[in-house]
Tab-separated table of C-alpha atoms in Angstrom:
chain	number	residue	atom	x	y	z
H	65	UNK	CA	-16.648	21.422	-16.080
H	66	UNK	CA	-14.452	20.117	-13.287
H	67	UNK	CA	-14.510	16.398	-12.613
H	68	UNK	CA	-15.530	15.442	-9.091
H	69	UNK	CA	-13.216	13.039	-7.285
H	70	UNK	CA	-14.367	11.393	-4.071
H	71	UNK	CA	-11.399	10.780	-1.776
H	72	UNK	CA	-12.241	7.849	0.510
H	73	UNK	CA	-10.225	7.849	3.732
H	74	UNK	CA	-10.213	6.767	7.372
H	75	UNK	CA	-11.125	3.126	7.813
H	76	UNK	CA	-10.919	0.580	10.605
H	77	UNK	CA	-7.223	-0.299	10.412
H	78	UNK	CA	-4.375	0.802	12.716
H	79	UNK	CA	-3.426	3.228	9.932
H	80	UNK	CA	-6.544	5.399	10.357
H	81	UNK	CA	-4.636	8.572	11.236
H	82	UNK	CA	-2.146	8.031	8.409
H	83	UNK	CA	-5.074	7.816	6.004
H	84	UNK	CA	-6.434	11.153	7.229
H	85	UNK	CA	-3.083	12.827	6.593
H	86	UNK	CA	-2.894	11.268	3.123
H	87	UNK	CA	-6.422	12.494	2.347
H	88	UNK	CA	-5.499	16.064	3.254
H	89	UNK	CA	-2.619	16.043	0.780
H	90	UNK	CA	-4.567	14.244	-1.950
H	91	UNK	CA	-7.557	16.601	-1.730
H	92	UNK	CA	-5.285	19.624	-1.808
H	93	UNK	CA	-3.371	18.299	-4.837
H	94	UNK	CA	-6.561	17.332	-6.705
H	95	UNK	CA	-7.856	20.868	-6.226
H	96	UNK	CA	-4.547	22.251	-7.511
H	97	UNK	CA	-4.798	19.939	-10.531
H	98	UNK	CA	-8.189	21.353	-11.536
H	99	UNK	CA	-10.504	18.742	-10.017
H	100	UNK	CA	-13.221	19.132	-7.391
H	101	UNK	CA	-12.152	17.051	-4.408
H	102	UNK	CA	-14.855	15.729	-2.078
H	103	UNK	CA	-13.755	13.962	1.128
H	104	UNK	CA	-15.565	10.700	1.912
H	105	UNK	CA	-14.870	9.765	5.524
H	106	UNK	CA	-15.079	6.174	6.756
H	107	UNK	CA	-14.988	6.267	10.594
H	108	UNK	CA	-13.770	3.389	12.718
H	109	UNK	CA	-17.432	2.730	13.517
H	110	UNK	CA	-20.680	4.099	12.176
H	111	UNK	CA	-21.881	5.510	8.877
H	112	UNK	CA	-19.769	7.010	6.113
H	113	UNK	CA	-19.902	10.805	5.917
H	114	UNK	CA	-19.265	13.692	3.536
H	115	UNK	CA	-17.338	16.206	5.658
H	116	UNK	CA	-16.542	19.659	4.334
H	117	UNK	CA	-13.177	19.886	2.596
H	118	UNK	CA	-12.277	22.951	4.667
H	119	UNK	CA	-12.866	20.996	7.880
H	120	UNK	CA	-10.605	18.163	6.719
H	121	UNK	CA	-7.810	20.529	5.707
H	122	UNK	CA	-8.124	22.489	8.961
H	123	UNK	CA	-8.106	19.367	11.149
H	124	UNK	CA	-11.583	20.033	12.544
H	125	UNK	CA	-14.075	17.273	13.529
H	126	UNK	CA	-15.213	15.319	10.480
H	127	UNK	CA	-18.980	15.693	10.399
H	128	UNK	CA	-21.386	16.085	7.476
H	129	UNK	CA	-24.272	14.122	5.937
H	130	UNK	CA	-24.305	10.354	6.255
H	131	UNK	CA	-24.115	8.370	3.007
H	132	UNK	CA	-24.522	4.784	1.873
H	133	UNK	CA	-23.164	3.175	-1.311
H	134	UNK	CA	-25.927	2.416	-3.812
H	135	UNK	CA	-25.003	-0.888	-5.430
H	136	UNK	CA	-25.252	-0.853	-9.208
H	137	UNK	CA	-26.325	2.792	-9.352
H	138	UNK	CA	-22.925	4.475	-9.571
H	139	UNK	CA	-23.564	6.779	-6.637
H	140	UNK	CA	-23.968	7.186	-2.893
H	141	UNK	CA	-27.325	7.951	-1.275
H	142	UNK	CA	-27.419	10.714	1.328
H	143	UNK	CA	-29.417	10.212	4.500
H	144	UNK	CA	-32.391	12.543	4.278
H	145	UNK	CA	-32.401	12.641	0.485
H	146	UNK	CA	-30.143	13.322	-2.459
H	147	UNK	CA	-27.192	11.526	-3.997
H	148	UNK	CA	-23.443	11.974	-4.364
H	149	UNK	CA	-22.295	10.907	-7.827
H	150	UNK	CA	-18.534	11.428	-8.314
H	151	UNK	CA	-16.786	10.929	-11.644
H	152	UNK	CA	-14.171	8.758	-9.933
H	153	UNK	CA	-13.058	7.675	-6.483
H	154	UNK	CA	-9.606	7.788	-4.940
H	155	UNK	CA	-9.357	5.247	-2.088
H	156	UNK	CA	-6.649	6.192	0.386
H	157	UNK	CA	-7.594	3.858	3.256
H	158	UNK	CA	-4.422	2.050	4.265
H	159	UNK	CA	-4.261	-1.420	5.733
H	160	UNK	CA	-7.063	-3.924	6.303
H	161	UNK	CA	-10.419	-3.323	4.554
H	162	UNK	CA	-8.834	-0.505	2.534
H	163	UNK	CA	-6.060	-1.982	0.426
H	164	UNK	CA	-6.800	-5.695	0.720
H	165	UNK	CA	-9.557	-5.902	-1.906
H	166	UNK	CA	-12.509	-5.421	0.459
H	167	UNK	CA	-13.130	-1.768	-0.404
H	168	UNK	CA	-12.300	-2.368	-4.057
H	169	UNK	CA	-14.953	-5.092	-4.250
H	170	UNK	CA	-17.556	-2.726	-2.831
H	171	UNK	CA	-16.643	-0.019	-5.338
H	172	UNK	CA	-16.935	-2.530	-8.179
H	173	UNK	CA	-20.485	-3.292	-7.051
H	174	UNK	CA	-21.333	0.402	-6.816
H	175	UNK	CA	-19.973	0.899	-10.323
H	176	UNK	CA	-17.807	4.018	-9.997
H	177	UNK	CA	-14.291	4.171	-11.498
H	178	UNK	CA	-11.677	4.081	-8.750
H	179	UNK	CA	-7.939	4.588	-8.750
H	180	UNK	CA	-5.409	1.946	-7.850
H	181	UNK	CA	-5.325	-1.809	-8.010
H	182	UNK	CA	-8.443	-3.907	-8.419
H	183	UNK	CA	-9.848	-6.581	-6.127
H	184	UNK	CA	-7.443	-9.413	-6.902
H	185	UNK	CA	-4.231	-7.398	-7.075
H	186	UNK	CA	-5.129	-5.570	-3.860
H	187	UNK	CA	-5.791	-8.819	-1.999
H	188	UNK	CA	-2.666	-10.488	-3.357
H	189	UNK	CA	-0.494	-7.445	-2.698
H	190	UNK	CA	-1.660	-7.225	0.911
H	191	UNK	CA	-0.690	-10.842	1.554
H	192	UNK	CA	3.080	-10.971	2.031
H	193	UNK	CA	3.191	-14.721	1.446
H	194	UNK	CA	1.118	-14.961	-1.732
H	195	UNK	CA	2.769	-11.889	-3.254
H	196	UNK	CA	6.220	-13.392	-2.646
H	197	UNK	CA	5.177	-16.717	-4.144
H	198	UNK	CA	3.763	-15.099	-7.287
H	199	UNK	CA	6.775	-12.817	-7.635
H	200	UNK	CA	9.109	-15.801	-7.273
H	201	UNK	CA	7.192	-17.691	-9.958
H	202	UNK	CA	7.926	-14.768	-12.266
H	203	UNK	CA	11.623	-14.922	-11.463
H	204	UNK	CA	11.964	-12.369	-8.669
H	205	UNK	CA	14.412	-13.343	-5.903
H	206	UNK	CA	12.886	-13.667	-2.414
H	207	UNK	CA	14.363	-14.501	0.980
H	208	UNK	CA	13.733	-17.833	2.770
H	209	UNK	CA	10.777	-17.708	5.136
H	210	UNK	CA	8.430	-19.747	7.310
H	211	UNK	CA	4.680	-19.169	7.494
H	212	UNK	CA	2.709	-19.828	10.685
H	213	UNK	CA	-1.098	-20.001	10.491
H	214	UNK	CA	-3.578	-19.492	13.327
H	215	UNK	CA	-4.378	-23.200	13.653
H	216	UNK	CA	-0.680	-23.866	14.354
H	217	UNK	CA	-0.426	-21.546	17.374
H	218	UNK	CA	-1.088	-24.382	19.828
H	219	UNK	CA	2.131	-26.144	18.833
H	220	UNK	CA	4.615	-23.434	17.930
H	221	UNK	CA	7.732	-25.315	19.023
H	222	UNK	CA	8.567	-27.162	15.777
H	223	UNK	CA	7.815	-24.108	13.636
H	224	UNK	CA	9.946	-21.844	15.814
H	225	UNK	CA	12.841	-24.290	15.481
H	226	UNK	CA	12.340	-24.388	11.717
H	227	UNK	CA	12.374	-20.605	11.574
H	228	UNK	CA	15.468	-20.372	13.779
H	229	UNK	CA	17.338	-22.628	11.363
H	230	UNK	CA	17.034	-19.867	8.748
H	231	UNK	CA	19.581	-17.940	10.798
H	232	UNK	CA	19.386	-14.624	12.592
H	233	UNK	CA	18.407	-11.864	12.328
H	234	UNK	CA	14.818	-12.748	11.508
H	235	UNK	CA	11.910	-10.443	10.787
H	236	UNK	CA	8.526	-11.487	12.162
H	237	UNK	CA	5.547	-9.870	10.433
H	238	UNK	CA	1.769	-10.152	10.253
H	239	UNK	CA	1.041	-11.531	6.788
H	240	UNK	CA	-1.552	-8.883	5.915
H	241	UNK	CA	-0.746	-5.554	7.553
H	242	UNK	CA	0.839	-2.373	6.250
H	243	UNK	CA	3.040	0.451	7.552
H	244	UNK	CA	5.285	-2.025	9.405
H	245	UNK	CA	2.534	-2.613	11.989
H	246	UNK	CA	3.368	-5.569	14.242
H	247	UNK	CA	6.859	-6.185	12.824
H	248	UNK	CA	9.706	-7.264	15.110
H	249	UNK	CA	13.383	-7.761	14.342
H	250	UNK	CA	14.548	-10.844	16.242
H	251	UNK	CA	18.236	-11.395	16.952
H	252	UNK	CA	18.109	-14.541	19.094
H	253	UNK	CA	15.961	-17.641	19.479
H	254	UNK	CA	14.766	-16.702	22.954
H	255	UNK	CA	12.833	-13.722	21.596
H	256	UNK	CA	11.189	-15.498	18.685
H	257	UNK	CA	8.053	-16.823	20.395
H	258	UNK	CA	7.099	-13.429	21.837
H	259	UNK	CA	7.575	-11.782	18.448
H	260	UNK	CA	5.336	-14.351	16.746
H	261	UNK	CA	2.606	-13.964	19.369
H	262	UNK	CA	2.811	-10.190	19.010
H	263	UNK	CA	2.354	-10.461	15.244
H	264	UNK	CA	-0.699	-12.672	15.808
H	265	UNK	CA	-2.325	-9.707	17.573
H	266	UNK	CA	-2.680	-8.081	14.155
H	267	UNK	CA	-3.433	-10.993	11.823
H	268	UNK	CA	-4.347	-14.670	11.649
H	269	UNK	CA	-1.110	-15.582	9.882
H	270	UNK	CA	2.530	-14.679	10.501
H	271	UNK	CA	5.598	-14.798	8.273
H	272	UNK	CA	9.074	-15.265	9.735
H	273	UNK	CA	11.625	-14.145	7.183
H	274	UNK	CA	15.387	-14.456	7.002
H	275	UNK	CA	16.982	-11.038	7.402
H	276	UNK	CA	20.117	-9.562	5.883
H	277	UNK	CA	22.477	-7.922	8.339
H	278	UNK	CA	22.471	-4.142	7.726
H	279	UNK	CA	20.364	-4.634	4.596
H	280	UNK	CA	19.842	-1.622	2.361
H	281	UNK	CA	16.142	-0.807	1.937
H	282	UNK	CA	15.440	0.275	-1.645
H	283	UNK	CA	12.037	1.534	-2.818
H	284	UNK	CA	10.666	2.111	-6.291
H	285	UNK	CA	7.347	3.588	-7.430
H	286	UNK	CA	5.319	2.099	-10.281
H	287	UNK	CA	2.651	3.933	-12.273
H	288	UNK	CA	0.542	2.409	-15.042
H	289	UNK	CA	-1.448	-0.677	-15.982
H	290	UNK	CA	-1.283	-3.705	-18.253
H	291	UNK	CA	-1.366	-1.244	-21.152
H	292	UNK	CA	1.996	0.081	-20.015
H	293	UNK	CA	3.747	0.752	-16.715
H	294	UNK	CA	6.876	2.649	-15.752
H	295	UNK	CA	9.066	2.809	-12.679
H	296	UNK	CA	10.345	5.832	-10.812
H	297	UNK	CA	13.935	6.324	-9.791
H	298	UNK	CA	15.022	4.126	-6.906
H	299	UNK	CA	15.262	5.609	-3.441
H	300	UNK	CA	17.119	4.308	-0.421
H	301	UNK	CA	15.459	4.474	2.991
H	302	UNK	CA	18.077	4.908	5.706
H	303	UNK	CA	16.725	4.500	9.271
H	304	UNK	CA	18.085	7.030	11.737
H	305	UNK	CA	18.534	7.208	15.486
H	306	UNK	CA	17.308	4.187	17.434
H	307	UNK	CA	15.453	2.691	14.451
H	308	UNK	CA	17.080	-0.481	13.149
H	309	UNK	CA	14.660	-0.624	10.217
H	310	UNK	CA	11.919	1.517	8.694
H	311	UNK	CA	9.266	0.740	11.323
H	312	UNK	CA	5.946	2.472	12.105
H	313	UNK	CA	7.553	4.944	14.495
H	314	UNK	CA	10.200	5.930	11.939
H	315	UNK	CA	7.517	6.357	9.289
H	316	UNK	CA	4.961	8.407	11.171
H	317	UNK	CA	5.983	9.385	14.698
H	318	UNK	CA	9.620	10.439	14.436
H	319	UNK	CA	10.309	13.371	12.111
H	320	UNK	CA	13.979	12.380	12.126
H	321	UNK	CA	13.369	8.626	11.899
H	322	UNK	CA	14.745	8.158	8.424
H	323	UNK	CA	16.576	9.716	5.519
H	324	UNK	CA	15.456	9.162	1.923
H	325	UNK	CA	18.348	9.205	-0.499
H	326	UNK	CA	17.195	10.197	-3.971
H	327	UNK	CA	18.279	8.690	-6.207
H	328	UNK	CA	19.596	5.689	-4.304
H	329	UNK	CA	23.399	5.436	-4.521
H	330	UNK	CA	23.434	2.257	-6.579
H	331	UNK	CA	25.430	1.071	-9.542
H	332	UNK	CA	23.508	1.928	-12.750
H	333	UNK	CA	23.074	-1.760	-13.549
H	334	UNK	CA	21.608	-2.473	-10.096
H	335	UNK	CA	19.192	0.464	-10.288
H	336	UNK	CA	18.062	-0.603	-13.761
H	337	UNK	CA	17.535	-4.172	-12.566
H	338	UNK	CA	15.437	-3.066	-9.592
H	339	UNK	CA	13.273	-0.787	-11.740
H	340	UNK	CA	12.705	-3.622	-14.204
H	341	UNK	CA	11.867	-6.009	-11.359
H	342	UNK	CA	9.437	-3.485	-9.852
H	343	UNK	CA	7.433	-3.231	-13.077
H	344	UNK	CA	7.561	-6.986	-13.650
H	345	UNK	CA	6.291	-7.760	-10.136
H	346	UNK	CA	3.573	-5.092	-10.438
H	347	UNK	CA	2.287	-6.647	-13.667
H	348	UNK	CA	2.687	-10.246	-12.447
H	349	UNK	CA	0.377	-9.452	-9.533
H	350	UNK	CA	-2.141	-7.782	-11.860
H	351	UNK	CA	-1.381	-4.277	-10.645
H	352	UNK	CA	-3.129	-1.190	-11.954
H	353	UNK	CA	-2.679	2.469	-11.168
H	354	UNK	CA	0.011	2.727	-8.544
H	355	UNK	CA	2.212	0.730	-6.219
H	356	UNK	CA	5.461	1.009	-4.334
H	357	UNK	CA	7.744	-1.999	-4.561
H	358	UNK	CA	10.278	-2.523	-1.780
H	359	UNK	CA	13.545	-4.426	-2.067
H	360	UNK	CA	16.415	-5.458	0.179
H	361	UNK	CA	19.976	-5.215	-1.108
H	362	UNK	CA	22.955	-6.938	0.487
H	363	UNK	CA	25.362	-4.168	1.559
H	364	UNK	CA	28.293	-6.480	0.825
H	365	UNK	CA	27.164	-7.404	-2.689
H	366	UNK	CA	24.746	-5.275	-4.744
H	367	UNK	CA	24.073	-8.237	-7.008
H	368	UNK	CA	22.142	-9.871	-4.168
H	369	UNK	CA	18.758	-8.151	-4.317
H	370	UNK	CA	15.487	-9.490	-2.914
H	371	UNK	CA	11.841	-8.564	-3.326
H	372	UNK	CA	10.494	-7.575	0.084
H	373	UNK	CA	6.884	-6.478	-0.489
H	374	UNK	CA	4.538	-4.464	-2.670
H	375	UNK	CA	2.365	-1.670	-1.326
H	376	UNK	CA	-0.635	-1.256	-3.630
H	377	UNK	CA	-1.899	1.833	-1.797
H	378	UNK	CA	1.161	3.807	-0.687
H	379	UNK	CA	0.868	6.865	1.502
H	380	UNK	CA	0.297	10.252	-0.078
H	381	UNK	CA	1.246	12.644	2.710
H	382	UNK	CA	3.666	15.469	1.996
H	383	UNK	CA	6.541	13.319	3.297
H	384	UNK	CA	5.424	9.942	1.896
H	385	UNK	CA	7.841	7.984	-0.250
H	386	UNK	CA	5.690	7.462	-3.353
H	387	UNK	CA	5.096	11.113	-4.344
H	388	UNK	CA	8.702	11.972	-3.501
H	389	UNK	CA	9.989	9.194	-5.763
H	390	UNK	CA	7.949	10.503	-8.683
H	391	UNK	CA	8.831	14.118	-7.999
H	392	UNK	CA	12.522	13.167	-8.245
H	393	UNK	CA	11.722	11.341	-11.488
H	394	UNK	CA	10.184	14.531	-12.858
H	395	UNK	CA	6.470	13.923	-12.271
H	396	UNK	CA	4.687	16.279	-9.867
H	397	UNK	CA	1.904	14.958	-7.578
H	398	UNK	CA	-0.763	16.698	-9.692
H	399	UNK	CA	0.466	14.881	-12.805
H	400	UNK	CA	0.466	11.548	-10.968
H	401	UNK	CA	-3.123	12.088	-9.793
H	402	UNK	CA	-4.310	13.046	-13.283
H	403	UNK	CA	-2.734	9.903	-14.714
H	404	UNK	CA	-4.339	7.742	-12.020
H	405	UNK	CA	-7.806	9.097	-12.846
H	406	UNK	CA	-7.289	8.343	-16.551
H	407	UNK	CA	-6.171	4.789	-15.740
H	408	UNK	CA	-9.179	4.316	-13.425
H	409	UNK	CA	-11.627	5.411	-16.106
H	410	UNK	CA	-9.999	3.243	-18.784
H	411	UNK	CA	-9.887	0.216	-16.484
H	412	UNK	CA	-13.559	0.515	-15.518
H	413	UNK	CA	-14.556	0.971	-19.166
H	414	UNK	CA	-12.571	-2.136	-20.122
H	415	UNK	CA	-14.250	-4.232	-17.416
H	416	UNK	CA	-17.681	-3.052	-18.527
H	417	UNK	CA	-16.934	-4.252	-22.060
H	418	UNK	CA	-16.324	-7.795	-20.856
H	419	UNK	CA	-19.148	-10.114	-21.811
H	420	UNK	CA	-21.456	-11.551	-19.182
H	421	UNK	CA	-22.987	-13.996	-21.631
H	422	UNK	CA	-22.301	-17.707	-21.363
H	423	UNK	CA	-21.331	-18.003	-25.028
């Protein structure tokens, strides 16, 4: 009998539309891999729904019965009667509430195996500051940066001066957002304040990070768990046209916004080092299932590599980086999805075996 996989998508983040596109690809690939894919739509407001797969794939309005998660019962309750009890769940909600541990915590309480990182790793991975600090503790090189919290907005002057002393260019980012939302490249001090205030539109904390002039953006996929993880080949993201870096527009709105070089044209020793770092960072943050780890490489000296960020719920559209990295490594999307379901089931079983007794 086919296993039923609920694909949770949508959400309340700025990446809502990206999530819908990822869900289309994931559902299609799960069906091709021999599973029964059931879309679970989370609108920006209102109740969750079970739209028809054919409507999702055809781009029609996402309707269907309303559902609510049944805590501790391993299922969802349908409005009007009945339940939806999948064998596993595949969350593909990008950004806030989807890959920051919020959704993962809910799924833990429901009690259904789900793919990807757990609560802690998702929360840590979403936070660009904490993830850098943990990666650095494990020996990964990171770039100098300044963090500005919401309570410091009233007196930005000293912090802006501190950030400017890092040297330009600087990259100003919301601490907990994905898909390059709210990121600005700043080339001079006069533009720094506006960039910080713009980033505060998306989060309550901002990181100002030292940039590398003409830095090479290298990405690497990781698949596995604490029982064993492996890295894909490295890819190099080359922004095209007016894009100075791999921003939201280059990712999703401009079909010619970037070129992905597979494998990345790196010295063998550099590629091996980055793959080893990707797995080490993934495990140091408690990763499980999948992640994409991004690095910056100095174009003048390949030995100068820096951990940029980890994406614990990378996109899964037909042109997304993660599935393309694994395809070039020799693993088709269907094989990746099958492996993720196995890891999800093993991880949930392991957590259930943990004792809840005091002694």
